[in-house]
Amino acid sequence: MLPVTLAAQETGDPALSVELNAQEQVEAGCKLSFLIRNGGESPIDKAVYETVLFDTGGQVERLTLFDFGALPPGKPRLRQFVVPDLQCEALGQILVNGASTCEAEAPGACMDGLTVTSRTGVEMLG
């Protein structure tokens, strides 16, 4: 059995990874910062994800679209979104429900092999 780090190196980077890197309360709402890495070989020209925000009690707070734009291969990108009228402390989970728009050469580039993680107290699901 291989150690996890070695196994990850042998299988390569995930095709696409989305990390909730930070959240910050701002006057207009909750600012969410996502770090996205396209580990595939071809660019994604446009990626828009249907995303469900859940409160800390597990109830749907809202359904929204996050437009991550163009994602070149091998280069991390930071995208920030302000969710209006949302208190960050009330956010419990974020579900990436699917790709609303995916413009890419490779079929399934926006969802196949998608991994989601969080560096905050908010759980990411996908």
Coordinates of C-alpha atoms in Angstrom, one line a residue:
M1 CA 0.0 0.0 0.0
L2 CA 1.4 3.4 -1.0
P3 CA 1.4 6.4 1.3
V4 CA -1.3 8.9 0.4
T5 CA 1.2 11.5 -0.8
L6 CA 2.9 9.1 -3.1
A7 CA -0.4 7.7 -4.4
A8 CA -1.6 11.2 -5.2
Q9 CA 1.6 11.9 -7.1
E10 CA 1.2 8.8 -9.2
T11 CA -2.4 9.5 -10.1
G12 CA -1.7 13.2 -10.9
D13 CA -3.6 16.3 -9.9
P14 CA -7.4 16.2 -9.9
A15 CA -8.9 17.3 -13.2
L16 CA -10.4 20.3 -11.4
S17 CA -10.2 21.3 -7.8
V18 CA -12.2 24.0 -6.0
E19 CA -11.2 25.1 -2.6
L20 CA -13.1 27.5 -0.3
N21 CA -10.0 29.3 0.8
A22 CA -11.5 32.1 2.9
Q23 CA -14.7 33.9 3.9
E24 CA -15.1 37.4 5.2
Q25 CA -18.0 39.5 6.4
V26 CA -18.3 42.7 4.4
E27 CA -21.0 45.4 4.4
A28 CA -22.9 44.0 1.4
G29 CA -22.8 40.3 2.6
C30 CA -20.4 37.4 2.9
K31 CA -17.4 37.4 0.6
L32 CA -16.2 33.9 -0.4
S33 CA -12.8 33.4 -1.8
F34 CA -12.2 30.2 -3.9
L35 CA -8.9 28.8 -5.2
I36 CA -9.4 26.9 -8.4
R37 CA -6.9 24.7 -10.1
N38 CA -7.4 23.2 -13.6
G39 CA -5.3 20.0 -13.5
G40 CA -6.4 18.9 -16.9
E41 CA -4.4 19.3 -20.1
S42 CA -6.8 21.7 -21.9
P43 CA -8.2 25.1 -20.9
I44 CA -11.7 25.7 -19.7
D45 CA -12.9 28.8 -21.4
K46 CA -15.9 29.4 -19.1
A47 CA -17.1 27.5 -16.0
V48 CA -20.3 28.5 -14.2
Y49 CA -21.4 26.4 -11.3
E50 CA -24.9 26.0 -9.8
T51 CA -24.2 26.2 -6.1
V52 CA -26.5 25.6 -3.1
L53 CA -25.7 27.4 0.1
F54 CA -26.9 25.8 3.3
D55 CA -27.2 27.4 6.7
T56 CA -25.6 25.9 9.8
G57 CA -28.8 23.9 10.5
G58 CA -28.6 22.2 7.1
Q59 CA -31.5 24.1 5.4
V60 CA -31.2 25.6 2.0
E61 CA -30.4 29.3 2.3
R62 CA -30.3 29.9 -1.5
L63 CA -29.4 28.5 -4.9
T64 CA -27.0 30.7 -6.9
L65 CA -24.6 30.7 -9.8
F66 CA -20.8 31.3 -9.4
D67 CA -19.0 32.3 -12.6
F68 CA -15.4 31.1 -12.3
G69 CA -14.6 32.4 -15.8
A70 CA -11.6 31.0 -17.8
L71 CA -9.5 28.4 -16.1
P72 CA -6.1 27.8 -17.9
P73 CA -4.5 24.4 -17.3
G74 CA -1.9 24.2 -14.6
K75 CA -2.5 27.7 -13.2
P76 CA -4.3 28.4 -10.0
R77 CA -6.9 31.1 -10.1
L78 CA -8.6 33.0 -7.2
R79 CA -12.2 34.0 -7.6
Q80 CA -14.2 36.1 -5.1
F81 CA -17.9 36.4 -4.8
V82 CA -20.0 38.6 -2.4
V83 CA -23.2 36.8 -1.5
P84 CA -25.6 39.7 -0.7
D85 CA -27.4 39.8 2.6
L86 CA -25.7 36.7 4.0
Q87 CA -24.0 36.5 7.3
C88 CA -20.8 34.4 7.0
E89 CA -21.4 32.8 10.4
A90 CA -24.7 31.5 9.3
L91 CA -23.2 29.5 6.4
G92 CA -22.7 25.8 7.1
Q93 CA -22.2 24.1 3.8
I94 CA -21.7 24.8 0.1
L95 CA -22.8 22.2 -2.5
V96 CA -21.5 22.4 -6.1
N97 CA -24.7 21.0 -7.6
G98 CA -23.4 20.9 -11.2
A99 CA -22.0 23.0 -14.1
S100 CA -24.6 25.4 -15.4
T101 CA -22.2 26.4 -18.2
C102 CA -19.0 24.6 -19.3
E103 CA -17.1 25.8 -22.4
A104 CA -14.2 23.5 -22.9
E105 CA -12.6 21.3 -25.5
A106 CA -12.6 18.2 -23.3
P107 CA -16.1 16.7 -22.6
G108 CA -17.0 16.8 -18.9
A109 CA -14.0 19.1 -18.1
C110 CA -16.0 21.0 -15.5
M111 CA -17.4 18.1 -13.6
D112 CA -15.4 14.9 -14.3
G113 CA -12.8 14.4 -11.5
L114 CA -14.0 17.6 -9.6
T115 CA -12.7 17.7 -6.1
V116 CA -13.9 20.2 -3.5
T117 CA -12.3 21.2 -0.2
S118 CA -12.4 23.9 2.4
R119 CA -9.9 25.7 4.6
T120 CA -12.7 27.3 6.5
G121 CA -15.4 26.0 8.9
V122 CA -17.8 25.8 6.0
E123 CA -18.0 22.3 4.5
M124 CA -17.7 21.9 0.7
L125 CA -19.7 19.2 -1.0
G126 CA -19.7 18.2 -4.7

